Amino acid sequence: MAKIDDIEDWLIGQALGSPDMAKMFAELCEKLRKCEVPIDRAMMAWSTLHPLIEAEVVVWESGSELQHEQISHTDEETDDWLNSPVRAVLVNQEPRFRRRLTSSNAPQEFPLLTRLSNAGYTDYLVLPTQFALPVTNDDYPTSGIIVSWATCDENGFSDDALSAIEYIQKRLALAARATIESQISKTIAITYLGKNAGNKVLNGQIRHGDGENVDAVIYFCDMRKSTAIAEALGPDAYLNWLNTYFEATAGSVLDNNGEVLDFIGDAVLGVFPLDEQSLEAAVSNAISAADETRRRLKIINDDASGVLPMKVGVALSVGSVMFGNIGVPSRLTFSVIGQTVHAAARIESLTKTAGSDVLVTEDIARHSRSRVRPVGSFDLSGFTDPQPLFALE
């Protein structure tokens, strides 16, 4: 138990830091083996709150490479999982599950047990440890970690080994919970605010008025005839249509090293800050995002039948913006404001007048002369004189 106490102290240290869950679990298994707890295989799974990932699974096996898998919300449940003792424990909310794999009288109702027995394992244990965190899957209403432990020791797990495993797993759950909560906080901040803004908030920029002036290329996009499309499709179908539109527009910004700061109705406000890239790189990425938007929209419209075509206007501008918290002290949003943003919104509204789906300012056109043609000068918000605009070919 003195050695187990050392592992407990180590887990407390892990809970106070920001460990990698998979590496922490693997190191724990190695430490238990050194304490003469005969673990030869272990698996830990936990659910998380993430727009893409439903759960994560780590499998450690002595002498083998660590396996770490992320399960997405869209992944179909495999036969192995549907016939898994771990799933049975979760669904039935059992406090534990154990099978002695060498006993001829012990049932082996799950295919995994037969495979483990044939591989030389003698004892198998599943322990869930619950804690209160949000879950997204109604089939498994509780959150926490669930761990399976297996040994090849000819005598299986002794009472002392079982006591050590149960004792340590509760401490492991504390370290896991702290880490999962930290991951969820970061995921929520980045999902709802964007990577740059989310990290700024997590790093302490949470007060009303916190912000900074940065130079950036702005991508502003709005859907055309959205009201007519909404009336034609109805609420449910229009919501799916809108998400498809955002995949084509906001998705193009994200896939070209930009950040989506806001969805304003069906408008998309994207930004390519110049703090970590040159103006030329930011302009290139913004133009690539506009090109990718066009490409994705063409695919959508080519596949659509009986629906109004999805058309958009896109504006690209560059300049100084205020990047920070706006709103009231108890309800803030992190966004960009300033003349450059207002100009981008005004330019997008001119795409119909200019007869082009993508318009850019002179500063953008200067870095892409072979791709643009002048369409005239227009009055823009914040500018005294009319400003020349260019269509992106």
mmCIF file with all atom_site columns, N, CA and C in Angstrom, residues 16 22 50 73 76 85 101 108 140 146 159-160 172 202 214 232 267 273 281 288 294 321 362 369-370 377:
data_model
loop_
_atom_site.group_PDB
_atom_site.id
_atom_site.type_symbol
_atom_site.label_atom_id
_atom_site.label_alt_id
_atom_site.label_comp_id
_atom_site.label_asym_id
_atom_site.label_entity_id
_atom_site.label_seq_id
_atom_site.pdbx_PDB_ins_code
_atom_site.Cartn_x
_atom_site.Cartn_y
_atom_site.Cartn_z
_atom_site.occupancy
_atom_site.B_iso_or_equiv
_atom_site.pdbx_formal_charge
_atom_site.auth_seq_id
_atom_site.auth_comp_id
_atom_site.auth_asym_id
_atom_site.auth_atom_id
_atom_site.pdbx_PDB_model_num
ATOM 1  N N  . LEU A 1 16  ? -3.951  18.197  -10.867 1.00 0.00 ? 16  LEU A N  1
ATOM 2  C CA . LEU A 1 16  ? -3.654  19.622  -10.738 1.00 0.00 ? 16  LEU A CA 1
ATOM 3  C C  . LEU A 1 16  ? -3.027  20.210  -11.996 1.00 0.00 ? 16  LEU A C  1
ATOM 4  N N  . ALA A 1 22  ? -4.574  9.789   -22.440 1.00 0.00 ? 22  ALA A N  1
ATOM 5  C CA . ALA A 1 22  ? -4.091  8.480   -22.887 1.00 0.00 ? 22  ALA A CA 1
ATOM 6  C C  . ALA A 1 22  ? -2.741  8.160   -22.252 1.00 0.00 ? 22  ALA A C  1
ATOM 7  N N  . HIS A 1 50  ? -18.446 17.561  -27.089 1.00 0.00 ? 50  HIS A N  1
ATOM 8  C CA . HIS A 1 50  ? -17.705 18.066  -28.243 1.00 0.00 ? 50  HIS A CA 1
ATOM 9  C C  . HIS A 1 50  ? -18.622 17.975  -29.459 1.00 0.00 ? 50  HIS A C  1
ATOM 10 N N  . HIS A 1 73  ? -19.849 11.412  -33.300 1.00 0.00 ? 73  HIS A N  1
ATOM 11 C CA . HIS A 1 73  ? -21.294 11.261  -33.136 1.00 0.00 ? 73  HIS A CA 1
ATOM 12 C C  . HIS A 1 73  ? -21.914 10.495  -34.296 1.00 0.00 ? 73  HIS A C  1
ATOM 13 N N  . GLU A 1 76  ? -21.161 4.620   -36.611 1.00 0.00 ? 76  GLU A N  1
ATOM 14 C CA . GLU A 1 76  ? -22.128 3.584   -36.289 1.00 0.00 ? 76  GLU A CA 1
ATOM 15 C C  . GLU A 1 76  ? -21.562 2.661   -35.216 1.00 0.00 ? 76  GLU A C  1
ATOM 16 N N  . PRO A 1 85  ? -18.961 -6.321  -23.038 1.00 0.00 ? 85  PRO A N  1
ATOM 17 C CA . PRO A 1 85  ? -19.321 -6.260  -21.617 1.00 0.00 ? 85  PRO A CA 1
ATOM 18 C C  . PRO A 1 85  ? -19.282 -4.836  -21.069 1.00 0.00 ? 85  PRO A C  1
ATOM 19 N N  . LEU A 1 101 ? -11.665 -16.209 -16.375 1.00 0.00 ? 101 LEU A N  1
ATOM 20 C CA . LEU A 1 101 ? -11.643 -16.773 -17.732 1.00 0.00 ? 101 LEU A CA 1
ATOM 21 C C  . LEU A 1 101 ? -11.100 -18.189 -17.773 1.00 0.00 ? 101 LEU A C  1
ATOM 22 N N  . GLN A 1 108 ? -19.131 -17.164 -20.568 1.00 0.00 ? 108 GLN A N  1
ATOM 23 C CA . GLN A 1 108 ? -18.404 -16.241 -21.451 1.00 0.00 ? 108 GLN A CA 1
ATOM 24 C C  . GLN A 1 108 ? -19.392 -15.755 -22.507 1.00 0.00 ? 108 GLN A C  1
ATOM 25 N N  . TYR A 1 140 ? -26.638 6.289   -22.830 1.00 0.00 ? 140 TYR A N  1
ATOM 26 C CA . TYR A 1 140 ? -25.754 6.140   -21.672 1.00 0.00 ? 140 TYR A CA 1
ATOM 27 C C  . TYR A 1 140 ? -25.910 7.401   -20.822 1.00 0.00 ? 140 TYR A C  1
ATOM 28 N N  . ILE A 1 146 ? -15.098 4.517   -17.509 1.00 0.00 ? 146 ILE A N  1
ATOM 29 C CA . ILE A 1 146 ? -15.308 3.086   -17.320 1.00 0.00 ? 146 ILE A CA 1
ATOM 30 C C  . ILE A 1 146 ? -14.019 2.402   -17.747 1.00 0.00 ? 146 ILE A C  1
ATOM 31 N N  . ASP A 1 159 ? -7.424  -10.756 -3.987  1.00 0.00 ? 159 ASP A N  1
ATOM 32 C CA . ASP A 1 159 ? -8.245  -9.783  -3.277  1.00 0.00 ? 159 ASP A CA 1
ATOM 33 C C  . ASP A 1 159 ? -7.480  -8.476  -3.067  1.00 0.00 ? 159 ASP A C  1
ATOM 34 N N  . ASP A 1 160 ? -6.194  -8.598  -2.773  1.00 0.00 ? 160 ASP A N  1
ATOM 35 C CA . ASP A 1 160 ? -5.384  -7.400  -2.586  1.00 0.00 ? 160 ASP A CA 1
ATOM 36 C C  . ASP A 1 160 ? -5.268  -6.606  -3.884  1.00 0.00 ? 160 ASP A C  1
ATOM 37 N N  . LEU A 1 172 ? -7.974  7.868   -10.072 1.00 0.00 ? 172 LEU A N  1
ATOM 38 C CA . LEU A 1 172 ? -7.858  8.083   -11.514 1.00 0.00 ? 172 LEU A CA 1
ATOM 39 C C  . LEU A 1 172 ? -9.047  8.892   -12.022 1.00 0.00 ? 172 LEU A C  1
ATOM 40 N N  . LEU A 1 202 ? -10.101 32.200  -22.517 1.00 0.00 ? 202 LEU A N  1
ATOM 41 C CA . LEU A 1 202 ? -9.582  31.244  -21.546 1.00 0.00 ? 202 LEU A CA 1
ATOM 42 C C  . LEU A 1 202 ? -8.329  31.772  -20.854 1.00 0.00 ? 202 LEU A C  1
ATOM 43 N N  . VAL A 1 214 ? -5.993  44.989  -34.081 1.00 0.00 ? 214 VAL A N  1
ATOM 44 C CA . VAL A 1 214 ? -5.183  44.111  -34.913 1.00 0.00 ? 214 VAL A CA 1
ATOM 45 C C  . VAL A 1 214 ? -5.491  44.398  -36.381 1.00 0.00 ? 214 VAL A C  1
ATOM 46 N N  . ALA A 1 232 ? -40.055 28.653  -48.885 1.00 0.00 ? 232 ALA A N  1
ATOM 47 C CA . ALA A 1 232 ? -40.263 27.504  -49.769 1.00 0.00 ? 232 ALA A CA 1
ATOM 48 C C  . ALA A 1 232 ? -39.986 26.172  -49.063 1.00 0.00 ? 232 ALA A C  1
ATOM 49 N N  . ALA A 1 267 ? -25.523 35.549  -42.389 1.00 0.00 ? 267 ALA A N  1
ATOM 50 C CA . ALA A 1 267 ? -24.244 36.137  -42.794 1.00 0.00 ? 267 ALA A CA 1
ATOM 51 C C  . ALA A 1 267 ? -23.110 35.513  -41.986 1.00 0.00 ? 267 ALA A C  1
ATOM 52 N N  . PRO A 1 273 ? -6.335  37.130  -39.228 1.00 0.00 ? 273 PRO A N  1
ATOM 53 C CA . PRO A 1 273 ? -5.476  38.105  -38.538 1.00 0.00 ? 273 PRO A CA 1
ATOM 54 C C  . PRO A 1 273 ? -4.053  38.090  -39.081 1.00 0.00 ? 273 PRO A C  1
ATOM 55 N N  . ALA A 1 281 ? 0.089   36.377  -47.157 1.00 0.00 ? 281 ALA A N  1
ATOM 56 C CA . ALA A 1 281 ? -0.450  35.061  -46.790 1.00 0.00 ? 281 ALA A CA 1
ATOM 57 C C  . ALA A 1 281 ? -1.916  35.169  -46.412 1.00 0.00 ? 281 ALA A C  1
ATOM 58 N N  . SER A 1 288 ? -8.419  32.078  -51.275 1.00 0.00 ? 288 SER A N  1
ATOM 59 C CA . SER A 1 288 ? -8.641  30.631  -51.362 1.00 0.00 ? 288 SER A CA 1
ATOM 60 C C  . SER A 1 288 ? -9.964  30.242  -50.718 1.00 0.00 ? 288 SER A C  1
ATOM 61 N N  . ARG A 1 294 ? -17.050 29.120  -53.612 1.00 0.00 ? 294 ARG A N  1
ATOM 62 C CA . ARG A 1 294 ? -17.636 28.948  -54.944 1.00 0.00 ? 294 ARG A CA 1
ATOM 63 C C  . ARG A 1 294 ? -17.698 27.475  -55.347 1.00 0.00 ? 294 ARG A C  1
ATOM 64 N N  . VAL A 1 321 ? -8.833  46.468  -37.135 1.00 0.00 ? 321 VAL A N  1
ATOM 65 C CA . VAL A 1 321 ? -10.108 46.196  -36.483 1.00 0.00 ? 321 VAL A CA 1
ATOM 66 C C  . VAL A 1 321 ? -9.884  46.122  -34.982 1.00 0.00 ? 321 VAL A C  1
ATOM 67 N N  . GLU A 1 362 ? -9.314  47.581  -53.020 1.00 0.00 ? 362 GLU A N  1
ATOM 68 C CA . GLU A 1 362 ? -8.082  47.823  -53.770 1.00 0.00 ? 362 GLU A CA 1
ATOM 69 C C  . GLU A 1 362 ? -6.873  47.196  -53.074 1.00 0.00 ? 362 GLU A C  1
ATOM 70 N N  . ARG A 1 369 ? -3.525  40.808  -58.805 1.00 0.00 ? 369 ARG A N  1
ATOM 71 C CA . ARG A 1 369 ? -3.841  41.550  -60.025 1.00 0.00 ? 369 ARG A CA 1
ATOM 72 C C  . ARG A 1 369 ? -4.340  40.650  -61.153 1.00 0.00 ? 369 ARG A C  1
ATOM 73 N N  . SER A 1 370 ? -3.802  39.442  -61.242 1.00 0.00 ? 370 SER A N  1
ATOM 74 C CA . SER A 1 370 ? -4.182  38.569  -62.351 1.00 0.00 ? 370 SER A CA 1
ATOM 75 C C  . SER A 1 370 ? -5.578  37.980  -62.181 1.00 0.00 ? 370 SER A C  1
ATOM 76 N N  . SER A 1 377 ? -16.198 52.663  -58.638 1.00 0.00 ? 377 SER A N  1
ATOM 77 C CA . SER A 1 377 ? -15.987 53.201  -57.307 1.00 0.00 ? 377 SER A CA 1
ATOM 78 C C  . SER A 1 377 ? -17.342 53.396  -56.625 1.00 0.00 ? 377 SER A C  1
#
